[in-house]
Amino acid sequence: MVQPSRSAPPCPFPKVFPSQLERNDEFYMWLAYNQALDAWREDEVPIGAIIELGGEVIASAHNQRDSTRDPTAHAEILALGQAAQAIGDWRLNQATLYVTKEPCPMCAGASLMARVKRVVFAVSDPKMGCLGGATDLNTLPQVNHHLEISRGLLEQPCLELIQAYFKLKRSED
Amino acid sequence: MVQPSRSAPPCPFPKVFPSQLERNDEFYMWLAYNQALDAWREDEVPIGAIIELGGEVIASAHNQRDSTRDPTAHAEILALGQAAQAIGDWRLNQATLYVTKEPCPMCAGASLMARVKRVVFAVSDPKMGCLGGATDLNTLPQVNHHLEISRGLLEQPCLELIQAYFKLKRSED
């Protein structure tokens, strides 16, 4: 479904290869960052996501909204679907979602619906973020699942990427 | 991906064939109701969705979370993806989404992300609904799109369906 991009501005950021020796939060977030670079190369807003379970990466995805023309094809939605296929269960209650930007209303909701154990995000989003930015869906008392949340990991490189992409896109107009 | 169900309790509700002569809200909601019956027949919580654009049905889907083992396979998400494919654009700003139950956090968010013009739902959900039930994502001031909302159309038959399904499922246990 993904069509090759015709107009991605050249991406000046190289991929990062973190050591495999210590698989900590930073390791997985760099992989999410690399996914965001893949989004850029397809001329998509550079947001990437990784899902970890038991020390393994069970899903890697990046934003594909424009290339697939699918409003639901955000990095997190694609990763959650992949992860559920990988383990054969829609309940991801031992998994951690790493994503380079705070999830939007849809993706914050999807993390709750999938009963993800933990969400780690880099860049906060006061406009659209729904895990503390614009609102916090995780605090709804009636919802029968709550996420553990970590904010701000690798915020600077993930933010630079998004800002640089939009700056180059605007200069194209 | 959908596996045939082995344990759906027999569905006592027949499909409804509304007149094609007047394509009003009730017409489309009955089609969503019929989709909910299809969900039941696959042993899924019976929730259905239709997307209308310019008097035509451009998407019809029902909840498939359990059969696909995909936490994102709610009726609305599937319908939004279908609709975007049908028109070749992720922006659905002239479309109306009809759904038999108030959208959850993920699906309410997806409707916003897809910039749907209008959402019509039957059954309110004070626990998980995010268009006025548990919270209202549509009132977030920072989000750059707002939905027109209609609540309660065909509430009784859509609610009966969900309640009857859960009652039969519980009696199976």
Coordinates of C-alpha atoms in Angstrom, one line a residue:
Chain A
M1 CA 0.0 0.0 0.0
V2 CA 2.9 2.3 0.6
Q3 CA 3.7 4.3 -2.4
P4 CA 7.4 5.5 -2.9
S5 CA 7.7 9.1 -1.9
R6 CA 8.3 11.6 -4.6
S7 CA 9.0 14.7 -2.5
A8 CA 10.7 13.9 0.9
P9 CA 13.2 16.6 1.7
P10 CA 16.6 14.9 2.1
C11 CA 17.0 13.7 5.7
P12 CA 20.2 15.1 7.3
F13 CA 20.0 12.9 10.4
P14 CA 21.8 9.5 10.4
K15 CA 20.4 6.4 12.1
V16 CA 21.7 5.6 15.5
F17 CA 23.0 2.1 16.5
P18 CA 22.8 1.8 20.2
S19 CA 24.7 -1.0 21.9
Q20 CA 22.7 -4.2 22.2
L21 CA 24.5 -5.0 25.5
E22 CA 22.2 -3.0 27.6
R23 CA 18.6 -3.1 26.5
N24 CA 17.3 -0.2 28.5
D25 CA 14.6 2.4 27.8
E26 CA 17.2 4.5 25.8
F27 CA 18.0 1.5 23.6
Y28 CA 14.4 1.0 22.6
M29 CA 13.8 4.8 22.1
W30 CA 16.7 5.0 19.7
L31 CA 15.1 2.2 17.7
A32 CA 11.9 4.3 17.7
Y33 CA 14.0 7.3 16.6
N34 CA 15.3 5.2 13.7
Q35 CA 11.7 4.4 12.7
A36 CA 11.0 8.1 12.7
L37 CA 13.8 8.5 10.2
D38 CA 12.2 5.9 8.0
A39 CA 9.0 8.0 8.2
W40 CA 10.9 11.1 7.0
R41 CA 12.4 9.1 4.1
E42 CA 8.8 8.3 3.0
D43 CA 7.9 12.0 3.4
E44 CA 5.8 11.4 6.5
V45 CA 5.9 13.4 9.7
P46 CA 8.8 11.6 11.5
I47 CA 7.3 9.7 14.4
G48 CA 8.3 6.2 15.2
A49 CA 7.2 3.5 17.6
I50 CA 8.7 0.3 19.1
I51 CA 7.0 -2.3 21.3
E52 CA 9.1 -4.4 23.6
L53 CA 8.1 -7.5 25.4
G54 CA 10.4 -9.6 27.6
G55 CA 13.5 -7.9 26.2
E56 CA 12.5 -8.4 22.6
V57 CA 11.3 -6.0 20.0
I58 CA 7.9 -7.4 18.9
A59 CA 6.8 -4.4 16.7
S60 CA 8.5 -1.5 14.9
A61 CA 6.5 1.0 12.9
H62 CA 6.4 4.6 11.7
N63 CA 3.8 7.0 10.8
Q64 CA 2.4 6.2 7.3
R65 CA -0.7 8.3 7.3
D66 CA 0.0 10.1 4.0
S67 CA 1.5 7.3 2.0
T68 CA -1.3 4.9 2.9
R69 CA -4.0 7.7 3.0
D70 CA -5.3 6.0 6.1
P71 CA -6.1 8.3 9.0
T72 CA -5.5 5.5 11.5
A73 CA -2.0 4.6 10.2
H74 CA -0.1 6.4 13.0
A75 CA 3.1 4.7 14.2
E76 CA 1.5 3.5 17.5
I77 CA -1.7 2.0 15.8
L78 CA 0.5 0.1 13.3
A79 CA 2.8 -1.1 16.1
L80 CA 0.0 -2.2 18.4
G81 CA -1.5 -4.3 15.5
Q82 CA 1.9 -5.9 14.8
A83 CA 2.5 -6.7 18.4
A84 CA -0.9 -8.3 18.9
Q85 CA -0.3 -10.4 15.8
A86 CA 3.2 -11.4 17.1
I87 CA 1.9 -12.7 20.3
G88 CA -1.6 -13.9 19.1
D89 CA -3.5 -11.8 21.7
W90 CA -4.9 -8.3 21.7
R91 CA -4.0 -7.9 25.3
L92 CA -0.5 -6.5 25.5
N93 CA -0.4 -6.1 29.3
Q94 CA 3.3 -7.0 29.7
A95 CA 4.5 -4.9 26.8
T96 CA 6.1 -1.4 26.7
L97 CA 5.3 1.0 23.9
Y98 CA 8.2 3.5 23.0
V99 CA 7.1 6.4 20.8
T100 CA 9.0 9.5 19.8
K101 CA 6.0 11.9 20.4
E102 CA 3.2 11.9 23.0
P103 CA 0.3 9.8 21.6
C104 CA -2.6 11.7 20.1
P105 CA -6.2 11.0 21.2
M106 CA -6.5 7.9 19.0
C107 CA -3.2 6.4 19.9
A108 CA -3.4 7.1 23.6
G109 CA -6.8 5.4 23.5
A110 CA -5.4 2.5 21.6
S111 CA -2.7 2.0 24.2
L112 CA -5.5 1.8 26.8
M113 CA -7.6 -0.5 24.7
A114 CA -4.6 -2.8 24.2
R115 CA -3.9 -2.8 27.9
V116 CA -0.3 -1.9 27.3
K117 CA 1.7 -2.0 30.6
R118 CA 3.8 1.0 30.0
V119 CA 4.2 3.9 27.5
V120 CA 7.5 5.8 27.2
F121 CA 7.4 8.9 25.0
A122 CA 10.0 11.4 24.1
V123 CA 8.3 14.7 23.0
S124 CA 5.4 16.1 25.0
D125 CA 2.5 17.5 22.9
P126 CA 0.4 20.1 24.7
K127 CA -1.8 20.5 21.6
M128 CA -2.8 16.9 20.7
G129 CA -1.1 14.7 23.3
C130 CA -3.6 12.7 25.4
L131 CA -1.3 11.3 28.1
G132 CA -0.9 14.6 30.0
G133 CA -0.5 17.1 27.2
A134 CA -3.9 18.3 26.0
T135 CA -5.6 15.9 28.4
D136 CA -4.9 12.7 30.2
L137 CA -7.0 9.7 29.1
N138 CA -5.0 7.6 31.6
T139 CA -6.7 9.3 34.5
L140 CA -10.3 8.5 33.5
P141 CA -11.5 6.7 36.6
Q142 CA -14.0 4.5 34.8
V143 CA -11.5 3.0 32.3
N144 CA -10.5 -0.4 33.6
H145 CA -6.8 -0.1 32.7
H146 CA -4.1 2.3 33.5
L147 CA -0.8 2.8 31.9
E148 CA 2.6 3.4 33.5
I149 CA 3.9 6.6 31.8
S150 CA 7.5 7.9 31.3
R151 CA 8.0 11.2 29.6
G152 CA 10.9 13.1 28.1
L153 CA 13.4 10.3 27.2
L154 CA 15.6 11.4 24.2
E155 CA 13.2 14.4 23.9
Q156 CA 15.8 16.7 22.3
P157 CA 16.8 14.5 19.3
C158 CA 13.2 13.4 18.7
L159 CA 12.0 17.0 18.8
E160 CA 14.8 18.2 16.5
L161 CA 13.8 15.7 14.0
I162 CA 10.1 16.8 13.9
Q163 CA 11.0 20.5 13.9
A164 CA 13.6 20.1 11.1
Y165 CA 11.1 18.1 9.0
F166 CA 8.5 20.8 9.2
K167 CA 11.0 23.5 8.6
L168 CA 12.1 21.9 5.4
K169 CA 8.6 21.1 4.3
R170 CA 7.6 24.8 4.8
S171 CA 10.6 26.0 2.8
E172 CA 9.4 23.7 -0.1
D173 CA 6.0 25.5 -0.3
Chain B
M1 CA -7.4 -13.0 9.1
V2 CA -10.9 -13.6 10.5
Q3 CA -11.3 -17.1 11.8
P4 CA -14.8 -18.6 11.8
S5 CA -16.3 -18.5 15.2
R6 CA -16.8 -21.7 17.1
S7 CA -18.8 -20.5 20.0
A8 CA -21.1 -17.6 19.1
P9 CA -24.4 -17.9 21.0
P10 CA -27.2 -18.1 18.4
C11 CA -28.3 -14.6 17.6
P12 CA -32.1 -14.1 18.0
F13 CA -32.3 -10.8 16.3
P14 CA -33.0 -10.6 12.5
K15 CA -31.4 -8.1 10.2
V16 CA -33.5 -5.0 9.4
F17 CA -34.0 -3.8 5.8
P18 CA -34.9 -0.1 6.0
S19 CA -36.5 1.6 2.9
Q20 CA -33.9 2.9 0.5
L21 CA -36.3 5.7 -0.4
E22 CA -35.4 8.0 2.4
R23 CA -31.7 7.8 3.3
N24 CA -31.9 9.6 6.6
D25 CA -29.9 9.0 9.8
E26 CA -32.2 6.2 10.8
F27 CA -31.5 4.4 7.5
Y28 CA -27.8 4.5 8.1
M29 CA -28.0 3.5 11.7
W30 CA -30.1 0.4 10.8
L31 CA -27.2 -0.6 8.5
A32 CA -24.8 -0.1 11.4
Y33 CA -27.2 -2.3 13.5
N34 CA -27.0 -5.0 10.8
Q35 CA -23.2 -4.8 11.0
A36 CA -23.5 -5.3 14.7
L37 CA -25.4 -8.5 14.0
D38 CA -22.6 -9.7 11.8
A39 CA -20.2 -9.1 14.8
W40 CA -22.4 -11.2 17.0
R41 CA -22.4 -14.0 14.4
E42 CA -18.6 -14.0 14.6
D43 CA -18.8 -14.1 18.4
E44 CA -17.7 -10.5 18.8
V45 CA -19.3 -7.8 21.0
P46 CA -22.0 -6.6 18.6
I47 CA -21.0 -3.1 17.6
G48 CA -21.3 -1.9 14.0
A49 CA -20.4 1.2 12.0
I50 CA -21.2 2.7 8.7
I51 CA -19.7 5.8 7.0
E52 CA -21.8 7.8 4.7
L53 CA -20.6 10.4 2.2
G54 CA -22.8 12.2 -0.2
G55 CA -25.7 9.8 0.3
E56 CA -23.6 6.7 -0.3
V57 CA -22.2 4.1 2.1
I58 CA -18.5 4.2 1.7
A59 CA -17.6 1.9 4.6
S60 CA -19.3 -0.8 6.6
A61 CA -17.6 -2.6 9.4
H62 CA -18.1 -4.4 12.7
N63 CA -16.0 -5.1 15.7
Q64 CA -13.4 -7.8 15.0
R65 CA -11.1 -7.5 18.0
D66 CA -11.3 -11.1 19.1
S67 CA -11.3 -12.9 15.8
T68 CA -8.4 -10.8 14.4
R69 CA -6.7 -10.6 17.9
D70 CA -6.1 -7.0 17.1
P71 CA -6.8 -4.4 19.8
T72 CA -7.3 -1.8 17.2
A73 CA -9.9 -3.8 15.2
H74 CA -13.0 -1.9 16.5
A75 CA -15.8 -1.2 14.1
E76 CA -15.0 2.5 13.8
I77 CA -11.3 2.1 13.1
L78 CA -12.0 -0.5 10.4
A79 CA -14.6 1.7 8.9
L80 CA -12.4 4.8 8.9
G81 CA -9.6 2.9 7.1
Q82 CA -12.1 1.6 4.5
A83 CA -13.6 5.0 3.9
A84 CA -10.2 6.6 3.5
Q85 CA -9.3 3.9 1.0
A86 CA -12.6 4.5 -0.8
I87 CA -12.0 8.2 -1.4
G88 CA -8.2 8.1 -1.6
D89 CA -7.8 10.6 1.2
W90 CA -7.3 10.4 5.0
R91 CA -9.4 13.5 5.5
L92 CA -13.1 12.5 5.8
N93 CA -14.4 16.0 6.5
Q94 CA -17.6 15.6 4.5
A95 CA -18.4 12.1 5.9
T96 CA -20.7 11.0 8.7
L97 CA -19.9 8.0 11.0
Y98 CA -22.8 6.0 12.3
V99 CA -22.0 3.7 15.1
T100 CA -24.2 1.6 17.5
K101 CA -22.3 2.5 20.6
E102 CA -20.5 5.7 21.7
P103 CA -16.9 5.5 20.6
C104 CA -14.1 4.5 23.0
P105 CA -11.0 6.7 23.6
M106 CA -9.3 5.2 20.6
C107 CA -12.3 5.5 18.2
A108 CA -13.3 8.9 19.4
G109 CA -9.7 10.0 18.8
A110 CA -9.7 8.3 15.4
S111 CA -12.8 10.2 14.3
L112 CA -11.1 13.5 15.3
M113 CA -7.8 12.5 13.5
A114 CA -9.8 11.6 10.4
R115 CA -11.6 15.0 10.6
V116 CA -15.0 13.3 10.2
K117 CA -17.7 15.9 9.9
R118 CA -20.3 14.2 12.0
V119 CA -20.6 11.3 14.4
V120 CA -24.0 9.7 15.1
F121 CA -24.1 7.1 17.9
A122 CA -26.9 5.0 19.4
V123 CA -25.9 3.9 22.9
S124 CA -24.1 6.2 25.3
D125 CA -21.3 4.7 27.3
P126 CA -20.6 6.5 30.6
K127 CA -17.7 4.1 31.3
M128 CA -15.6 4.2 28.1
G129 CA -17.3 6.6 25.8
C130 CA -15.2 9.6 24.9
L131 CA -17.8 11.8 23.1
G132 CA -19.6 12.9 26.3
G133 CA -19.7 9.7 28.3
A134 CA -16.5 9.2 30.4
T135 CA -15.1 12.4 28.9
D136 CA -15.5 14.5 25.7
L137 CA -12.5 14.6 23.5
N138 CA -14.5 16.7 21.1
T139 CA -14.2 19.7 23.5
L140 CA -10.4 19.8 23.7
P141 CA -9.8 23.4 22.8
Q142 CA -6.4 22.8 21.3
V143 CA -7.5 20.1 18.8
N144 CA -7.9 21.6 15.4
H145 CA -11.1 19.8 14.5
H146 CA -14.5 19.4 16.1
L147 CA -17.1 16.9 15.3
E148 CA -20.9 17.4 15.1
I149 CA -22.4 14.8 17.4
S150 CA -25.9 13.2 17.6
R151 CA -26.7 10.8 20.4
G152 CA -29.4 8.3 21.1
L153 CA -30.7 7.4 17.6
L154 CA -32.1 3.8 17.7
E155 CA -30.6 3.5 21.2
Q156 CA -33.1 0.9 22.4
P157 CA -32.5 -1.8 19.7
C158 CA -28.7 -1.3 19.7
L159 CA -28.6 -1.5 23.5
E160 CA -30.8 -4.6 23.6
L161 CA -28.4 -6.3 21.2
I162 CA -25.4 -5.6 23.4
Q163 CA -27.1 -6.6 26.6
A164 CA -28.5 -9.8 25.1
Y165 CA -25.1 -10.8 23.8
F166 CA -23.4 -10.4 27.2
K167 CA -26.3 -12.2 28.9
L168 CA -25.9 -15.2 26.7
K169 CA -22.1 -15.1 27.0
R170 CA -22.3 -15.1 30.7
S171 CA -24.8 -18.0 30.7
E172 CA -22.2 -20.0 28.7
D173 CA -19.6 -19.6 31.4

